[in-house]
Short mmCIF file of C-alpha atoms and ligand atoms in Angstrom, two decimals:
data_model
loop_
_atom_site.label_atom_id
_atom_site.label_comp_id
_atom_site.label_asym_id
_atom_site.label_seq_id
_atom_site.Cartn_x
_atom_site.Cartn_y
_atom_site.Cartn_z
CA MET Z 91 78.25 79.21 111.66
CA LEU Z 92 77.00 78.58 108.11
CA GLN Z 93 75.19 75.46 109.26
CA ARG Z 94 73.52 77.32 112.15
CA ILE Z 95 72.44 80.12 109.79
CA ALA Z 96 70.93 77.51 107.44
CA GLU Z 97 69.05 75.83 110.34
CA LEU Z 98 67.64 79.10 111.64
CA LYS Z 99 66.66 80.19 108.16
CA LYS Z 100 64.62 77.01 107.73
CA GLU Z 101 63.14 77.14 111.22
CA LYS Z 102 61.98 80.76 110.79
CA ASN Z 103 61.08 80.51 107.09
CA ALA Z 104 63.48 83.38 106.40
CA VAL Z 105 64.96 84.62 103.14
CA ILE Z 106 68.36 86.34 103.09
CA LEU Z 107 68.81 89.21 100.63
CA ALA Z 108 72.23 90.82 100.14
CA HIS Z 109 73.11 93.92 98.15
CA ASN Z 110 75.92 93.64 95.60
CA TYR Z 111 78.18 95.87 97.77
CA THR Z 112 78.17 93.66 100.88
CA CYS Z 113 81.24 91.58 101.73
CA PRO Z 114 81.87 88.48 99.56
CA GLU Z 115 81.09 85.97 102.38
CA LEU Z 116 77.61 87.43 102.79
CA GLN Z 117 76.95 87.59 99.07
CA ASP Z 118 77.83 83.90 98.86
CA LEU Z 119 75.54 82.78 101.65
CA ALA Z 120 72.53 84.94 100.67
CA ASP Z 121 69.52 83.45 98.87
CA HIS Z 122 69.51 86.42 96.51
CA THR Z 123 72.01 89.15 95.66
CA GLY Z 124 71.13 92.11 93.51
CA ASP Z 125 70.76 95.83 92.96
CA SER Z 126 68.20 97.97 94.79
CA LEU Z 127 65.48 97.37 92.20
CA GLU Z 128 65.92 93.60 92.01
CA LEU Z 129 65.97 93.23 95.80
CA SER Z 130 62.89 95.46 96.16
CA ARG Z 131 61.01 93.28 93.68
CA ILE Z 132 62.06 90.09 95.45
CA ALA Z 133 61.02 91.56 98.82
CA SER Z 134 57.62 92.52 97.42
CA LYS Z 135 56.92 88.97 96.18
CA THR Z 136 58.55 86.60 98.66
CA ASP Z 137 56.48 84.02 100.52
CA ALA Z 138 59.01 83.86 103.37
CA ASP Z 139 57.77 85.03 106.79
CA VAL Z 140 61.02 86.82 107.57
CA ILE Z 141 63.20 88.94 105.28
CA VAL Z 142 66.77 89.44 106.49
CA PHE Z 143 68.14 92.38 104.54
CA CYS Z 144 71.92 92.63 104.33
CA GLY Z 145 72.39 96.15 103.00
CA VAL Z 146 71.96 99.69 104.24
CA HIS Z 147 68.95 100.77 106.27
CA PHE Z 148 66.87 102.40 103.51
CA MET Z 149 66.98 99.10 101.59
CA ALA Z 150 65.60 97.10 104.54
CA GLU Z 151 63.01 99.82 105.11
CA THR Z 152 61.98 99.58 101.44
CA ALA Z 153 61.49 95.82 101.88
CA LYS Z 154 59.27 96.51 104.92
CA ILE Z 155 57.17 99.07 103.02
CA LEU Z 156 56.67 96.67 100.11
CA SER Z 157 55.93 93.71 102.40
CA PRO Z 158 54.44 95.29 105.55
CA GLU Z 159 53.03 92.00 106.85
CA LYS Z 160 56.51 90.39 106.97
CA THR Z 161 59.08 90.63 109.70
CA VAL Z 162 62.03 92.52 108.20
CA LEU Z 163 65.37 92.28 109.98
CA ILE Z 164 68.68 94.07 109.37
CA PRO Z 165 71.88 92.65 110.92
CA ASP Z 166 73.00 96.15 112.01
CA LYS Z 167 70.49 99.00 112.23
CA ASN Z 168 73.33 101.54 112.23
CA ALA Z 169 74.14 100.83 108.60
CA GLY Z 170 72.92 104.14 107.21
CA CYS Z 171 73.45 105.90 103.90
CA PRO Z 172 75.04 109.38 104.17
CA MET Z 173 73.48 110.36 100.85
CA ALA Z 174 69.98 109.53 102.14
CA ASP Z 175 70.75 111.60 105.26
CA THR Z 176 71.36 114.77 103.20
CA ILE Z 177 67.60 115.39 103.05
CA THR Z 178 65.13 115.51 105.94
CA ILE Z 179 61.36 115.73 105.69
CA GLU Z 180 61.50 119.42 106.76
CA LYS Z 181 64.03 120.20 104.02
CA LEU Z 182 61.95 118.31 101.43
CA ARG Z 183 58.86 120.35 102.35
CA LEU Z 184 60.81 123.63 101.92
CA PHE Z 185 62.21 122.41 98.56
CA LYS Z 186 58.69 121.53 97.34
CA ALA Z 187 57.33 124.88 98.54
CA MET Z 188 59.89 126.65 96.31
CA TYR Z 189 58.41 124.90 93.23
CA PRO Z 190 54.66 124.50 93.85
CA GLY Z 191 52.99 121.83 91.74
CA VAL Z 192 56.25 120.40 90.33
CA PRO Z 193 56.35 116.58 90.67
CA VAL Z 194 59.06 115.07 92.88
CA VAL Z 195 61.04 111.93 92.11
CA ALA Z 196 62.98 110.41 95.01
CA TYR Z 197 65.91 108.11 94.53
CA VAL Z 198 65.28 104.97 96.59
CA ASN Z 199 68.28 106.07 98.72
CA THR Z 200 65.95 108.09 100.98
CA THR Z 201 64.08 107.49 104.24
CA ALA Z 202 60.49 106.22 104.37
CA ALA Z 203 59.35 109.68 105.50
CA ILE Z 204 60.72 111.24 102.27
CA LYS Z 205 59.17 108.47 100.16
CA SER Z 206 55.80 109.15 101.78
CA GLU Z 207 55.73 112.74 100.41
CA VAL Z 208 56.94 112.32 96.80
CA ASN Z 209 55.20 111.28 93.57
CA VAL Z 210 57.38 108.32 92.66
CA CYS Z 211 60.66 106.61 93.60
CA CYS Z 212 63.33 105.24 91.30
CA THR Z 213 66.59 103.32 91.50
CA SER Z 214 69.71 103.72 89.37
CA ALA Z 215 68.33 100.91 87.16
CA ASN Z 216 65.14 102.72 86.11
CA ALA Z 217 65.73 106.42 86.98
CA VAL Z 218 65.83 107.65 83.36
CA ASN Z 219 62.68 105.71 82.47
CA VAL Z 220 60.78 106.88 85.55
CA VAL Z 221 61.60 110.56 84.93
CA ARG Z 222 60.93 110.29 81.18
CA ASN Z 223 57.42 109.02 81.91
CA ILE Z 224 56.49 111.89 84.24
CA ASP Z 225 53.92 114.14 82.64
CA SER Z 226 55.75 117.41 83.35
CA ASP Z 227 58.56 119.43 81.68
CA THR Z 228 60.10 120.17 85.07
CA VAL Z 229 60.88 117.58 87.75
CA LEU Z 230 62.37 117.89 91.24
CA PHE Z 231 64.88 115.12 91.96
CA VAL Z 232 66.21 114.18 95.43
CA PRO Z 233 68.79 113.61 96.85
CA ASP Z 234 71.63 112.69 94.41
CA ARG Z 235 72.85 115.62 92.30
CA HIS Z 236 75.09 113.37 90.17
CA LEU Z 237 72.33 110.89 89.29
CA GLY Z 238 69.93 113.81 88.75
CA ALA Z 239 72.39 115.51 86.37
CA TYR Z 240 72.93 112.21 84.54
CA ILE Z 241 69.16 111.83 84.06
CA GLY Z 242 69.02 115.42 82.79
CA ARG Z 243 71.68 114.67 80.16
CA GLN Z 244 69.65 111.65 78.95
CA ILE Z 245 66.40 113.67 78.76
CA PRO Z 246 67.48 117.18 77.62
CA GLU Z 247 63.87 118.17 76.90
CA LYS Z 248 63.08 118.10 80.64
CA LYS Z 249 64.39 120.45 83.33
CA ILE Z 250 65.61 118.49 86.36
CA ILE Z 251 66.02 120.52 89.53
CA CYS Z 252 68.27 118.52 91.88
CA TRP Z 253 68.78 118.41 95.60
CA ASP Z 254 72.46 118.96 96.43
CA GLY Z 255 73.26 115.54 97.93
CA CYS Z 256 75.70 112.91 96.75
CA CYS Z 257 77.26 109.60 97.71
CA PRO Z 258 80.61 110.17 99.46
CA VAL Z 259 81.95 106.86 98.11
CA HIS Z 260 81.26 107.63 94.44
CA ASN Z 261 82.04 111.33 94.84
CA ARG Z 262 85.61 110.40 95.83
CA ILE Z 263 86.22 108.75 92.44
CA LEU Z 264 88.05 111.33 90.32
CA ALA Z 265 88.41 111.74 86.57
CA THR Z 266 92.20 111.82 87.06
CA ASP Z 267 92.02 108.32 88.66
CA VAL Z 268 90.22 107.06 85.56
CA ILE Z 269 92.63 108.78 83.16
CA ASN Z 270 95.64 107.30 85.01
CA LYS Z 271 94.17 103.79 84.89
CA LYS Z 272 93.29 104.20 81.20
CA LYS Z 273 96.97 105.01 80.49
CA MET Z 274 98.01 101.82 82.30
CA TYR Z 275 95.30 99.63 80.68
CA PRO Z 276 94.57 101.22 77.30
CA GLY Z 277 92.38 98.34 76.10
CA ALA Z 278 90.11 98.29 79.17
CA LEU Z 279 86.51 99.53 79.19
CA VAL Z 280 85.51 102.01 81.90
CA VAL Z 281 82.44 100.88 83.87
CA ALA Z 282 80.74 103.40 86.20
CA HIS Z 283 77.72 103.78 88.48
CA PRO Z 284 75.63 106.90 87.70
CA GLU Z 285 76.30 108.19 91.25
CA CYS Z 286 79.80 109.15 89.99
CA PRO Z 287 80.54 112.82 89.13
CA ALA Z 288 79.83 113.98 85.56
CA ASP Z 289 83.51 114.15 84.50
CA VAL Z 290 83.96 110.48 85.51
CA LEU Z 291 80.78 109.46 83.64
CA GLU Z 292 82.06 111.30 80.56
CA LEU Z 293 85.00 108.87 80.48
CA ALA Z 294 82.81 105.78 80.98
CA ASP Z 295 81.97 103.21 78.30
CA ILE Z 296 79.28 101.55 80.43
CA ILE Z 297 77.02 103.39 82.93
CA ALA Z 298 74.55 101.17 84.80
CA SER Z 299 73.12 100.05 88.13
CA THR Z 300 75.18 97.50 90.07
CA SER Z 301 73.39 94.51 88.49
CA GLY Z 302 73.30 96.29 85.13
CA MET Z 303 77.11 96.44 85.24
CA ILE Z 304 77.29 92.68 85.99
CA ARG Z 305 75.15 91.95 82.90
CA GLU Z 306 76.98 94.39 80.60
CA ILE Z 307 80.38 92.96 81.55
CA LYS Z 308 79.15 89.40 81.04
CA ASN Z 309 77.81 90.26 77.58
CA SER Z 310 80.86 92.28 76.51
CA ASP Z 311 83.46 90.84 74.13
CA LYS Z 312 86.15 92.83 75.99
CA ASN Z 313 88.28 91.24 78.71
CA GLU Z 314 89.49 94.13 80.90
CA PHE Z 315 87.40 96.61 82.86
CA ILE Z 316 88.23 99.66 85.00
CA ILE Z 317 85.69 99.68 87.82
CA CYS Z 318 84.25 102.99 89.09
CA THR Z 319 81.94 101.97 91.91
CA GLU Z 320 82.02 100.36 95.37
CA ARG Z 321 84.55 97.56 95.28
CA GLY Z 322 82.28 94.86 96.80
CA LEU Z 323 80.74 94.52 93.36
CA ILE Z 324 84.00 93.13 91.95
CA HIS Z 325 83.13 89.85 93.71
CA GLN Z 326 80.00 89.51 91.53
CA PHE Z 327 81.91 90.52 88.39
CA ALA Z 328 84.50 87.80 89.05
CA LYS Z 329 81.78 85.20 89.81
CA ASN Z 330 79.78 86.01 86.68
CA SER Z 331 82.72 86.57 84.32
CA PRO Z 332 85.63 84.52 85.77
CA GLU Z 333 87.67 84.76 82.57
CA LYS Z 334 87.78 88.60 82.66
CA SER Z 335 89.93 91.00 84.71
CA PHE Z 336 88.89 93.96 86.81
CA ILE Z 337 90.93 97.01 87.72
CA ASN Z 338 89.70 98.92 90.75
CA VAL Z 339 89.84 102.62 89.86
CA ASN Z 340 90.80 103.74 93.38
CA PRO Z 341 91.20 101.80 96.66
CA VAL Z 342 89.12 104.41 98.58
CA ASN Z 343 85.85 103.22 97.02
CA VAL Z 344 84.53 101.38 100.08
CA CYS Z 345 81.07 101.97 101.59
CA PRO Z 346 81.70 101.49 105.34
CA ASN Z 347 77.97 101.06 105.98
CA MET Z 348 77.62 98.14 103.58
CA LYS Z 349 80.62 96.58 105.33
CA LYS Z 350 78.76 96.69 108.68
CA MET Z 351 76.97 93.56 107.45
CA THR Z 352 78.90 90.45 108.55
CA PRO Z 353 78.04 86.72 108.77
CA GLU Z 354 78.41 86.95 112.59
CA LYS Z 355 75.83 89.75 112.81
CA LEU Z 356 73.56 87.86 110.42
CA LEU Z 357 73.65 84.83 112.72
CA HIS Z 358 72.96 87.01 115.78
CA CYS Z 359 70.10 88.67 113.92
CA LEU Z 360 68.43 85.32 113.13
CA GLU Z 361 69.00 84.00 116.66
CA THR Z 362 67.56 87.05 118.42
CA MET Z 363 65.20 88.31 115.69
CA THR Z 364 66.78 91.79 115.95
CA ASP Z 365 67.13 94.49 114.62
CA GLU Z 366 63.59 94.59 113.35
CA VAL Z 367 62.62 97.38 110.94
CA VAL Z 368 59.43 99.08 112.13
CA ARG Z 369 57.60 102.16 110.80
CA GLU Z 370 54.25 103.81 111.54
CA ASP Z 371 51.39 102.46 109.40
CA SER Z 372 50.61 105.87 107.88
CA VAL Z 373 54.20 106.36 106.63
CA ILE Z 374 54.27 102.81 105.23
CA LYS Z 375 50.96 103.33 103.45
CA ASN Z 376 52.00 106.59 101.77
CA ALA Z 377 55.58 105.51 100.96
CA ALA Z 378 54.19 102.31 99.41
CA LYS Z 379 52.43 104.32 96.69
CA ALA Z 380 55.73 105.85 95.44
CA LEU Z 381 57.55 102.49 95.71
CA GLU Z 382 54.83 100.46 93.99
CA ARG Z 383 55.04 102.88 91.03
CA MET Z 384 58.85 102.40 91.06
CA ILE Z 385 58.81 98.63 90.75
CA LEU Z 386 56.51 98.80 87.70
CA TYR Z 387 59.33 100.31 85.61
P1 13P D 223 72.10 100.00 92.89
O1 13P D 223 70.64 100.24 93.00
O2 13P D 223 72.67 100.27 91.53
O3 13P D 223 72.45 98.62 93.38
O4 13P D 223 72.87 101.06 93.82
C1 13P D 223 72.62 101.23 95.17
C2 13P D 223 73.58 102.12 95.81
O5 13P D 223 73.48 102.43 96.97
C3 13P D 223 74.66 102.66 95.01
O6 13P D 223 75.54 103.39 95.82
FE1 SF4 D 224 74.83 105.17 100.25
FE2 SF4 D 224 76.94 105.54 98.68
FE3 SF4 D 224 76.92 103.49 100.40
FE4 SF4 D 224 75.36 103.47 98.20
S1 SF4 D 224 77.60 103.42 98.29
S2 SF4 D 224 74.77 102.92 100.28
S3 SF4 D 224 74.80 105.66 98.08
S4 SF4 D 224 76.90 105.70 100.91
#
């Protein structure tokens, strides 16, 4: 199967991108793994004709918006993101109407339609920077209330009004889970994604995007880490820091949508050139403005 994937990749001049939460086999056969920001940047610059995006749908859609002339494929179009689904374009319009003139920042975990009607997008890697640089004391932030609250704590001089969405995977990680693991591993550092609830982030020593966590762990002089994020990332931690040990905070931290990506579906996707990500030109054009600002940070 690996050989066939390699042949098809060459034949179609395709590049395979895999998010850090996908299953280990896919991470290992991808040309690039990374966080949302890194993969967006790669997608915007690649000279491949075909981008196969192993991740959830908004990530593949982001690749299409940033490289509209390329064919963008996703191995399973049903890999959605429940957090992105908490806000529709109708709900966004009502939210904006409640605060006329207030700029809107959208987390990249949103649909193209949402991106096409906001000022700028951000990822977990650059959210604080993006919001800090907005020329307004008040900012609307959609859709993650935990990331929005985290940004607000980093920039107390700004008022962040958040949409009430969250990631079900990170929202299930509890402060009591962290406290229990800290009792068992008193020397371990707590590493968390900013999509975790505030009481979990309060206990964290490192808060970063998925690739940010990989770098921080690699550069740390500590050897044990309690991991508060989707467990697929532990594969990258172990690859980048093989001498260190990782304690999963809670076995429930699995994103079922990321796990819809499999090597079998990737092969099928390259063989049949499906599922292709397509969007209307007008949505792509408007969403591109918010995403192009995002990748500058
Ligand atoms: P990163 O941008 O940090 O990789 O996170 C994406 C995501 O979906 C986290 O749940
Ligand atoms: Fe969406 Fe959460 Fe899965 Fe990330 S981990 S893709 S935010 S459901």
